[in-house]
Short mmCIF file of C-alpha atoms and ligand atoms in Angstrom, two decimals:
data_model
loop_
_atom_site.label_atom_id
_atom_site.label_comp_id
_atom_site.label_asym_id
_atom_site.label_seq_id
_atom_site.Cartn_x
_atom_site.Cartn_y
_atom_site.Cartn_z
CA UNK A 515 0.00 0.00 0.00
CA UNK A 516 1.67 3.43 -1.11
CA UNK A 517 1.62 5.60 1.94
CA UNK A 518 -1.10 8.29 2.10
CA UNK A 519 -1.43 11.86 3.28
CA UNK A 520 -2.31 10.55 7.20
CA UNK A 521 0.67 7.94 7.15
CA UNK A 522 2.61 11.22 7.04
CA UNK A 523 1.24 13.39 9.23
CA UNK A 524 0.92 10.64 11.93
CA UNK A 525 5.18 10.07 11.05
CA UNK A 526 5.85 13.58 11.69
CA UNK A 527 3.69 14.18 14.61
CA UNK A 528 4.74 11.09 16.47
CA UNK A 529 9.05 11.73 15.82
CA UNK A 530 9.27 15.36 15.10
CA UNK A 531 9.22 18.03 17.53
CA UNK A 532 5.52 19.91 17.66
CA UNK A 533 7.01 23.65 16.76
CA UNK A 534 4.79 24.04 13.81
CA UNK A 535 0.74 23.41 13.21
CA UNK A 536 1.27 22.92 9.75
CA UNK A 537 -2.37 22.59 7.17
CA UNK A 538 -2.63 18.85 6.70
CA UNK A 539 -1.27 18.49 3.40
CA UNK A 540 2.00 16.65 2.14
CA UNK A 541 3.25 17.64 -0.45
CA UNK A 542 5.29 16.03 -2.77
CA UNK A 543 6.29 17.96 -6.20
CA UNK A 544 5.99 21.35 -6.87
CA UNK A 545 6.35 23.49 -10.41
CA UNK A 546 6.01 27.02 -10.86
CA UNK A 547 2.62 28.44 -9.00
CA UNK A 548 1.18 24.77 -7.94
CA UNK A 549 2.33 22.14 -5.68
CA UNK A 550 0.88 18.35 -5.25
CA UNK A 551 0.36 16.41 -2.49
CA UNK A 552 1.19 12.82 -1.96
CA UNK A 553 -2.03 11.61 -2.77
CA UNK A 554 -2.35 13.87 -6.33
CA UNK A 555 -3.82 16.31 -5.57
CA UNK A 556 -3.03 20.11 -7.01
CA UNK A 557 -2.48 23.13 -5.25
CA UNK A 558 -2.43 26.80 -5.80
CA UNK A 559 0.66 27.66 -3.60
CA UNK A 560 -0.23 31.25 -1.94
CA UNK A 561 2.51 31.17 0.22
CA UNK A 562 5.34 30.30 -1.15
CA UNK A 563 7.15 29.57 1.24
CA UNK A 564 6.66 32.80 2.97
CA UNK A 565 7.95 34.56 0.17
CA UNK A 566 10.80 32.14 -0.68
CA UNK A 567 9.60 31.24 -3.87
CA UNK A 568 9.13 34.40 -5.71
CA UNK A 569 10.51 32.46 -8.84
CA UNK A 570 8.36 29.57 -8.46
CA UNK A 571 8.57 26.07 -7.81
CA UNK A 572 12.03 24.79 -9.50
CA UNK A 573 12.15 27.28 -11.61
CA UNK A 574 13.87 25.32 -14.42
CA UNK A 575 16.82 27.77 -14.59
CA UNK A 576 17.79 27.59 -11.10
CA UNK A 577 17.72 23.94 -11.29
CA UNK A 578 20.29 23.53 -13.99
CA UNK A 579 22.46 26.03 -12.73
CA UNK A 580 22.05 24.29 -9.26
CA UNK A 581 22.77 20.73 -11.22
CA UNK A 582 25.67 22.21 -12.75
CA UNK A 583 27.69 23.89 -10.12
CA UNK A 584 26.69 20.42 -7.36
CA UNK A 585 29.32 18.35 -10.26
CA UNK A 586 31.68 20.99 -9.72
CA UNK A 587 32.22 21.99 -6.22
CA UNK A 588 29.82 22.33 -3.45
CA UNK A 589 31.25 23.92 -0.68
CA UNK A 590 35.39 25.24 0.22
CA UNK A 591 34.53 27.48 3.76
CA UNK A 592 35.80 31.12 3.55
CA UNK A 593 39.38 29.32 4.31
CA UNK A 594 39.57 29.50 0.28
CA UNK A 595 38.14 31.11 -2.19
CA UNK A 596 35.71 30.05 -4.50
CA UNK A 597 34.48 31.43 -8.38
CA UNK A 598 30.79 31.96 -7.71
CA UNK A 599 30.95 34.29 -4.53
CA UNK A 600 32.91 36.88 -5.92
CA UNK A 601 30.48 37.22 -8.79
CA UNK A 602 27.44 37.51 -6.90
CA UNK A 603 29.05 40.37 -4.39
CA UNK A 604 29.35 41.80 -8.04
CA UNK A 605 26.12 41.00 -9.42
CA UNK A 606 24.22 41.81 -6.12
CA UNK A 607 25.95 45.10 -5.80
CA UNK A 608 24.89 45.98 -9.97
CA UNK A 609 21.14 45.22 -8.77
CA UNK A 610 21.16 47.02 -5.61
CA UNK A 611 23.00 49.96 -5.67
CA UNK A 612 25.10 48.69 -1.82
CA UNK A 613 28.43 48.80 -2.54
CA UNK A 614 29.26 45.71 -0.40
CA UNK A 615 27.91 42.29 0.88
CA UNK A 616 28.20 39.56 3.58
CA UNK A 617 26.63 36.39 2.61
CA UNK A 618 24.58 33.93 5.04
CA UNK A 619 22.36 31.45 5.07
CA UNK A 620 19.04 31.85 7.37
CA UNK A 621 17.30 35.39 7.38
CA UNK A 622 17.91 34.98 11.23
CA UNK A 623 21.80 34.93 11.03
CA UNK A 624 21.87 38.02 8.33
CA UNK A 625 19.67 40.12 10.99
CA UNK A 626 22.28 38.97 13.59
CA UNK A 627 24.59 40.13 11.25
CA UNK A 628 23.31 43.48 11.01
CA UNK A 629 23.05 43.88 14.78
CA UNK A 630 26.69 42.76 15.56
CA UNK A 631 28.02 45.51 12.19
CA UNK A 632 26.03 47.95 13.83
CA UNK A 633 27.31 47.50 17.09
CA UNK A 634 30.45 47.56 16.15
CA UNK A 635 29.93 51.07 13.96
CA UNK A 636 28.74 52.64 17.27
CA UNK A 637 31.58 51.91 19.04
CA UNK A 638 34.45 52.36 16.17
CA UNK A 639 32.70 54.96 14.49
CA UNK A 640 29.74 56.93 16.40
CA UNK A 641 32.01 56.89 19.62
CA UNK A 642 29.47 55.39 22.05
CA UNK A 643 30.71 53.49 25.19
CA UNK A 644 31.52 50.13 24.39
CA UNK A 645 28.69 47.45 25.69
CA UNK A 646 25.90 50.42 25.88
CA UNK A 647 24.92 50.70 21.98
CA UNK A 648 21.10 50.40 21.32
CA UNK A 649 18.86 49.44 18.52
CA UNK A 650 15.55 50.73 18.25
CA UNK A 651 12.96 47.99 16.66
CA UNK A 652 9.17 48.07 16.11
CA UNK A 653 6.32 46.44 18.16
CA UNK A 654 5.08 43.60 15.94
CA UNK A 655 8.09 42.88 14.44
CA UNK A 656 9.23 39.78 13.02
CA UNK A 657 13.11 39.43 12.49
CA UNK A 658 13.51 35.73 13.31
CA UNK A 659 14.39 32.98 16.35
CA UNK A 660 17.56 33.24 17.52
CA UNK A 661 17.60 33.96 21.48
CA UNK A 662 19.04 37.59 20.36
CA UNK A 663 16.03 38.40 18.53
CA UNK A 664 13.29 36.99 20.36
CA UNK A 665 14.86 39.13 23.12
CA UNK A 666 12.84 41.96 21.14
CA UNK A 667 10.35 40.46 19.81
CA UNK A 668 6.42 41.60 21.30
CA UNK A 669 4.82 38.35 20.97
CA UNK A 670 4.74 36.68 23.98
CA UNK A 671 4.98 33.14 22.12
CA UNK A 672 7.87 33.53 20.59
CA UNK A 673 9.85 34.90 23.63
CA UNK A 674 7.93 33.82 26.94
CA UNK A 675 10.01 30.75 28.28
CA UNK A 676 13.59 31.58 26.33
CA UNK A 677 14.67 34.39 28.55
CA UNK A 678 17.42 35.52 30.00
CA UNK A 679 17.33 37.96 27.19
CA UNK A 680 20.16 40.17 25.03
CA UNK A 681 19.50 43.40 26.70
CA UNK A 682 20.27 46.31 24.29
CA UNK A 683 16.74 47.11 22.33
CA UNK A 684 13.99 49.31 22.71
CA UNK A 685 10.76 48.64 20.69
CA UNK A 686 8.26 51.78 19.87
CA UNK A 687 5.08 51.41 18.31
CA UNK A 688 5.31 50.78 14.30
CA UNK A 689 4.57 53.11 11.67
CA UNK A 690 4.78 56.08 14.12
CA UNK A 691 8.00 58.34 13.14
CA UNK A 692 7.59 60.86 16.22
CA UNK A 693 7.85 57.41 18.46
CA UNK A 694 11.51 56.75 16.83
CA UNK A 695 12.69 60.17 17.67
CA UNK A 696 11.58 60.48 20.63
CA UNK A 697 13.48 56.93 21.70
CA UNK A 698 16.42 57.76 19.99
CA UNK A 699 19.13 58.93 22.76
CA UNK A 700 23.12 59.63 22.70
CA UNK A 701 23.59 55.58 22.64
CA UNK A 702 21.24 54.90 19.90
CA UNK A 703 23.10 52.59 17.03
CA UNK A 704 20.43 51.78 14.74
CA UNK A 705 16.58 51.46 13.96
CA UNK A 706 15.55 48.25 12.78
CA UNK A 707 12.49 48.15 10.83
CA UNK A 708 10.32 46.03 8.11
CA UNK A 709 9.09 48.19 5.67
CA UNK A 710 6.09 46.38 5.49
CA UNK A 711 4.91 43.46 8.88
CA UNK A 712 4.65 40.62 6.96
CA UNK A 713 4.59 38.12 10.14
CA UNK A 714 2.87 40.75 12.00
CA UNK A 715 -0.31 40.54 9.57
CA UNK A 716 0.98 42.12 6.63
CA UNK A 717 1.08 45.47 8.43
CA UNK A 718 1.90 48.61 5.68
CA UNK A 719 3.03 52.07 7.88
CA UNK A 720 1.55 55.10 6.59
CA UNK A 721 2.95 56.49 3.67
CA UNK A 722 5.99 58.65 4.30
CA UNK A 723 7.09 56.57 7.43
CA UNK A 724 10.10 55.02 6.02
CA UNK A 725 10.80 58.57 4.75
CA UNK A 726 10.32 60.30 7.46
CA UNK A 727 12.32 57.39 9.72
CA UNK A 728 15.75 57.22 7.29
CA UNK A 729 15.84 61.33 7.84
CA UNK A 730 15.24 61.16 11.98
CA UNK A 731 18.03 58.60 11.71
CA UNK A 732 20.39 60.94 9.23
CA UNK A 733 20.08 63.99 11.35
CA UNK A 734 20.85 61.81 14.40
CA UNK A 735 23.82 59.91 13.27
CA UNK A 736 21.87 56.95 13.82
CA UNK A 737 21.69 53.68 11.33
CA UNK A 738 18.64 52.50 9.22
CA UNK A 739 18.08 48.85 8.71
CA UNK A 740 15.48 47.76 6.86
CA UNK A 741 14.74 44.01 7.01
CA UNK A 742 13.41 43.00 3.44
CA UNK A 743 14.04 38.79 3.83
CA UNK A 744 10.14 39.10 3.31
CA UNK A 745 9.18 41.91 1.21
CA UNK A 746 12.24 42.51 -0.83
CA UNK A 747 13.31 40.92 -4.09
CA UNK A 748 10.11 41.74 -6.25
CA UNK A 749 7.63 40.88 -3.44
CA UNK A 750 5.68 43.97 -2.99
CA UNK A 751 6.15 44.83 -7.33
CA UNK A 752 9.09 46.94 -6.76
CA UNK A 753 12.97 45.08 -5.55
CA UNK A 754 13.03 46.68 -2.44
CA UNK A 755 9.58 47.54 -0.48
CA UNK A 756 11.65 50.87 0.30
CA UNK A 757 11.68 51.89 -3.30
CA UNK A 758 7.89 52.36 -2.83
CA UNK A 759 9.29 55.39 -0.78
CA UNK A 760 12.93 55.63 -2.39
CA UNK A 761 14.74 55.28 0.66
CA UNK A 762 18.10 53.47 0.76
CA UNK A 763 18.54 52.36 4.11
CA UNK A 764 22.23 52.20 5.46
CA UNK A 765 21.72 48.47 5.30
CA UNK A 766 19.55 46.51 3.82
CA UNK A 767 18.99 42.49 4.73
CA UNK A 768 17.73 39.74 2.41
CA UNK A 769 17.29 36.00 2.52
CA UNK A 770 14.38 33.84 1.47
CA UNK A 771 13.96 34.66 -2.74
CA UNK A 772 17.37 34.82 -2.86
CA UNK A 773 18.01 31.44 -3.62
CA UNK A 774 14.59 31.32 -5.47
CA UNK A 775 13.53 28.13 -2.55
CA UNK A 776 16.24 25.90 -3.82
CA UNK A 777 18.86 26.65 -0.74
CA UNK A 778 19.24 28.96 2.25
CA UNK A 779 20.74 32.30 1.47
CA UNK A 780 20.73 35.69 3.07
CA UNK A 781 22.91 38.68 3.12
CA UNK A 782 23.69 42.07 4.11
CA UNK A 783 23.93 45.10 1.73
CA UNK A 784 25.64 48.06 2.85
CA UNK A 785 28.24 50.44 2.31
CA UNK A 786 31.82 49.69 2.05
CA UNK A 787 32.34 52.85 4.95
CA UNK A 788 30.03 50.00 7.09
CA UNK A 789 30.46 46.66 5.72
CA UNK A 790 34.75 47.59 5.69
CA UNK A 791 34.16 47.58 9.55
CA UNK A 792 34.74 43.39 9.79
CA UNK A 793 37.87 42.53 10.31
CA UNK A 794 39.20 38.61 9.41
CA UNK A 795 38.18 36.35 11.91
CA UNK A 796 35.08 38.69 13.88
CA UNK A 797 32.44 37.32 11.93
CA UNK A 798 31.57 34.33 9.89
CA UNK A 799 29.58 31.31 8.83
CA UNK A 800 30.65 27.85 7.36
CA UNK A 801 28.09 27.48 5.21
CA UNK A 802 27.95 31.11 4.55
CA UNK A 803 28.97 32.23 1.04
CA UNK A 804 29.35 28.54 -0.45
CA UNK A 805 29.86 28.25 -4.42
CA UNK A 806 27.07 25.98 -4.74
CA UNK A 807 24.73 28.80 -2.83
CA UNK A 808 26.32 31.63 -4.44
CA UNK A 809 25.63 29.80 -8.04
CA UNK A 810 22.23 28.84 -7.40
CA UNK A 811 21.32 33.02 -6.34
CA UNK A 812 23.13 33.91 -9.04
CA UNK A 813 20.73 32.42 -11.14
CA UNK A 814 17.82 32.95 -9.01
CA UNK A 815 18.94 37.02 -8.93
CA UNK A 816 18.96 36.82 -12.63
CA UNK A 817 15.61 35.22 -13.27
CA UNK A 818 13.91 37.60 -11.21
CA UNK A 819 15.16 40.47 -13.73
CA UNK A 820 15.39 39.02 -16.65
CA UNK A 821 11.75 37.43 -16.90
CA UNK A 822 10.05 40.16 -15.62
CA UNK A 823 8.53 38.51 -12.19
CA UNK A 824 9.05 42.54 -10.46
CA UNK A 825 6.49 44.14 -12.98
CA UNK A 826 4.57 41.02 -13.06
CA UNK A 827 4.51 41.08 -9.33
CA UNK A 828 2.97 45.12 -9.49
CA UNK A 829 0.28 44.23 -12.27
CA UNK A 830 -0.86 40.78 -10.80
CA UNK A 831 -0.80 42.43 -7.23
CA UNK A 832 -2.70 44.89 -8.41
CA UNK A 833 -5.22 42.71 -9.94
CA UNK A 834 -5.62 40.27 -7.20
CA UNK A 835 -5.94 43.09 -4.55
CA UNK A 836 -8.87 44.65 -7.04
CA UNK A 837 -10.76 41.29 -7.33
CA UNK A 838 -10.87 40.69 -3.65
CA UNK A 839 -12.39 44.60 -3.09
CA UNK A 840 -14.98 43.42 -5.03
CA UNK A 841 -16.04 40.38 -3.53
CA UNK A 842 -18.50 39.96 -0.47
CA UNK A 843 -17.04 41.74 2.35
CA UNK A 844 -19.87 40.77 4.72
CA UNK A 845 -16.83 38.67 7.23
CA UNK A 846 -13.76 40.83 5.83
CA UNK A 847 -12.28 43.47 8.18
CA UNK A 848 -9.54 44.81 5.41
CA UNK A 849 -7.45 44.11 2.83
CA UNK A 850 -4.06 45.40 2.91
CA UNK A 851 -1.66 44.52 -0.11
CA UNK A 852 1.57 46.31 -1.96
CA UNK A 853 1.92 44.06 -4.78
CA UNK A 854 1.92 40.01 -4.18
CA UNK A 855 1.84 40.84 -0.70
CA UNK A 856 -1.49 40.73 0.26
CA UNK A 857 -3.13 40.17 3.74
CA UNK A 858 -6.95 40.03 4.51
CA UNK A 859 -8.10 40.40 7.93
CA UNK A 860 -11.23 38.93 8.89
CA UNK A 861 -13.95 39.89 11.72
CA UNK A 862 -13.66 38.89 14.71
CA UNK A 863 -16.97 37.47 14.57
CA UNK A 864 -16.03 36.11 11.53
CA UNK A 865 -13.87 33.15 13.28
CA UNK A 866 -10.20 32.11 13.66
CA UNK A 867 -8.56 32.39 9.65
CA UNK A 868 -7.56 28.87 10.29
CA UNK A 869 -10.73 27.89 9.09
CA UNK A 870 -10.87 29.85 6.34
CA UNK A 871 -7.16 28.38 4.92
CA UNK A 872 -8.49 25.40 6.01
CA UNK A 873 -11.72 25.87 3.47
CA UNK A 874 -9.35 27.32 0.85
CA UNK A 875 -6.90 23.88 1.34
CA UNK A 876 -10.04 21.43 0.53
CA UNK A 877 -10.68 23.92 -2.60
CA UNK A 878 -7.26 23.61 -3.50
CA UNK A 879 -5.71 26.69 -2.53
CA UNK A 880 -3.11 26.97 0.16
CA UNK A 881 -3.13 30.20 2.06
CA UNK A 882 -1.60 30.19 5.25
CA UNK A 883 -3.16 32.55 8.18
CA UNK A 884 -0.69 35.13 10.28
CA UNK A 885 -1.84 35.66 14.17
CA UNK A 886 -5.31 34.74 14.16
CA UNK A 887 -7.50 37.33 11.96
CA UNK A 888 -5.27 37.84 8.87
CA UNK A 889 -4.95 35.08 5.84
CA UNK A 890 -1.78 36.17 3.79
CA UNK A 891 -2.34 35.66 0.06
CA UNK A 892 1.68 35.82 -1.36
CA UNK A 893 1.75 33.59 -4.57
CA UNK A 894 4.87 33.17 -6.40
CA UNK A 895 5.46 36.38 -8.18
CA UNK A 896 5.03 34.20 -11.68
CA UNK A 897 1.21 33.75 -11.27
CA UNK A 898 -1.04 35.31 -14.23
CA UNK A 899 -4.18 36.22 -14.39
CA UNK A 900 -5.65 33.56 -15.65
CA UNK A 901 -4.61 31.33 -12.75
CA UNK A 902 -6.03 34.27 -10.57
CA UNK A 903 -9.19 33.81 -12.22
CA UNK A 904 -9.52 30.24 -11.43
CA UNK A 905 -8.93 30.86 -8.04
CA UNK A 906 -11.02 34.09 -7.29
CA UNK A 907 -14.34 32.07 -6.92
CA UNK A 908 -13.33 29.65 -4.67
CA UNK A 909 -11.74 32.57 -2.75
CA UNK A 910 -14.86 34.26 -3.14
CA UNK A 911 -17.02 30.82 -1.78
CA UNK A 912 -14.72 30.16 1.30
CA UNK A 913 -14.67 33.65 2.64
CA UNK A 914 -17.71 34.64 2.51
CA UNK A 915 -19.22 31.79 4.41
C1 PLP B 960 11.44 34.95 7.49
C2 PLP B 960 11.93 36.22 8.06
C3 PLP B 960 13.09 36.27 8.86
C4 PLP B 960 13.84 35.04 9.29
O1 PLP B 960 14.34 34.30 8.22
P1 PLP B 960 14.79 32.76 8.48
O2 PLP B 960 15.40 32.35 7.18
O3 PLP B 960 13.53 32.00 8.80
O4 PLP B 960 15.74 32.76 9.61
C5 PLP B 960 13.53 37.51 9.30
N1 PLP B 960 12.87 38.63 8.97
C6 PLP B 960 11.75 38.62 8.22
C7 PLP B 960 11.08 39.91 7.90
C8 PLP B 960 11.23 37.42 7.76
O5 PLP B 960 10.09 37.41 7.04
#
């Protein structure tokens, strides 16, 4: 008997540790905008893997240049050099405009990455005593799960029972410029910020904020992070979501698309005045900056541009945001989207968004829900409109029950 979805799910619950609740569906092969489960059936993916996938499910181009470089060499450590790093530092600084790089591999150790360079650019450079630097984050944020940023994270699940916690942050309410300034004192290092809550229920900050934040930190000698892992690289129909606003932070940190879903890669973009700070030996990864991960975002960086996926992402956002507006809104709160980042928040009364990805799963869509009112809708930045079409009315059914 060929194993079935339930075989699965009773595998992973019984030997793996509980620290997802996962929708019920195992899935098996995935290509461009669908996915299929074990049992054959097809998917709309409208997650993708929380804005991993903005190229799709193996995007064939990725996967030969991934095929190619694993016959060639895989991995050397920074002990050597390799031929694929050096290209994408060049290639990554072309796209963005940051004069310099530092490769990793989760989003969590790039936004640890960014902490320790600006720490170390308060002390060396700003002048502040060493061991009193402080970063200024956002309430709602969502950075990662390392003890270091749970320490400033405001949901009470993520940090509860992992305490004692890196002192050293101060958290004012988001999308509230006058908050920043007013927390910003002589030891102030940085403000950390996503331009756009993506964990925290696709949250957008009135227009101007980011604006209005990158000057507060200018006239205050004071750094501005922005954390795109989520909403950079073509997500919200524009590279970075702080294009929308053209602000160039002082460093900007990516992961997730980079490798197009095919390998773990983050970095951090900055200037060479900044990212010259690191000297050999106070910062590093194993993994970090591997040929075989440096190929495969090569590729994935290059896609992205070259087949259009950032204009596609504006237009098809723009659609899919439009046919939701129109649809029954009798159990929707509001819809909040920039691009292929879209996030509808349900009633209260309306019941847990659980149920309604749960009603979207059985229908064939998967939608995942963030906190307990908002169901993220974040397809792979390929999707057309005739794929959106198909999908509208079952949208349409599930949420309006
Ligand atoms: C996903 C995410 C992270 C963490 O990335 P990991 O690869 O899961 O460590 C950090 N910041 C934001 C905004 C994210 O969406």
């Amino acid at each position: 008997m060929p194993m079935k979805n339930q075989d699965y799910i009773d595998l992973e619950d019984r030997y793996g540790a509980h620290n997802y609740k996962p929708l019920d569906v195992v899935l098996t092969r995935g290509e461009g905008v669908w996915v299929y489960d074990v049992e054959g059936k097809r998917y709309l993916d409208c997650l993708s893997a929380y804005s991993a996938l903005n190229q799709g499910h193996v995007h064939p181009k990725i996967l030969a240049a991934m095929q190619d470089q694993l016959q060639k060499i895989t991995l050397t450590s920074r002990a050597f050099r390799n031929d694929q790093m050096p290209l994408l530092f060049k290639e990554l600084s072309d796209l963005s405009g940051y004069e310099m790089s530092l490769l990793m591999n989760s989003g969590a150790e790039a936004v640890e990455t960014a902490i320790k360079l600006a720490r170390k650019w308060a002390y060396r450079v700003k002048g502040i005593e060493r061991n009193h630097a402080e970063i200024i984050v956002a309430d709602g944020n969502f950075h990662g799960r390392t003890v270091t940023i749970v320490s400033f994270s405001s949901d009470e699940l993520y940090r509860e029972d992992f305490g004692p916690y890196t002192p050293g942050f101060i958290s004012v309410r988001y999308g509230d410029a006058a908050a920043v300034e007013v927390a910003i004192t002589p030891n102030t290092a940085a403000v950390m910020l996503e331009p756009i809550q993506g964990e925290g229920g696709v949250i957008i900050p009135p227009v101007g904020y980011l604006k209005k934040v990158a000057e507060i930190c200018k006239k205050n000698n004071v750094l501005f992070i922005a954390d795109e892992i989520q909403t950079g690289l073509g997500r919200t129909g524009k590279l970075f979501a702080c294009d929308h606003e053209n602000v160039k932070p002082d460093m900007m940190i990516i992961g997730k698309a980079l490798a197009g879903g095919f390998y773990p890669v983050s970095a951090v973009l900055s200037s060479a005045k900044i990212l010259g700070l690191f000297r050999p030996g106070e910062h590093g990864s194993t993994f970090g900056g591997n040929p075989l991960g440096a190929a495969v975002a090569r590729t994935a960086l290059k896609v992205l541009v070259e087949e259009g996926m950032i204009e596609n992402a504006a237009a098809m956002g723009e659609y899919f945001s439009e046919q939701l507006a129109e649809m029954p809104q009798k159990n929707i709160r509001e819809i909040r989207s920039r691009g292929l980042l879209i996030g509808v928040e349900m009633k209260t009364e309306a019941g847990p968004a659980r149920g309604y990805c749960e009603g979207l799963q059985k229908k064939g869509i998967l939608a995942k829900e963030t906190h307990d009112t908002t169901i993220r809708f974040a397809p792979p930045l390929i999707i057309d409109k005739a794929v959106i079409d198909w999908a509208m009315p079952m949208i349409r059914d599930v949420l309006a029950k």
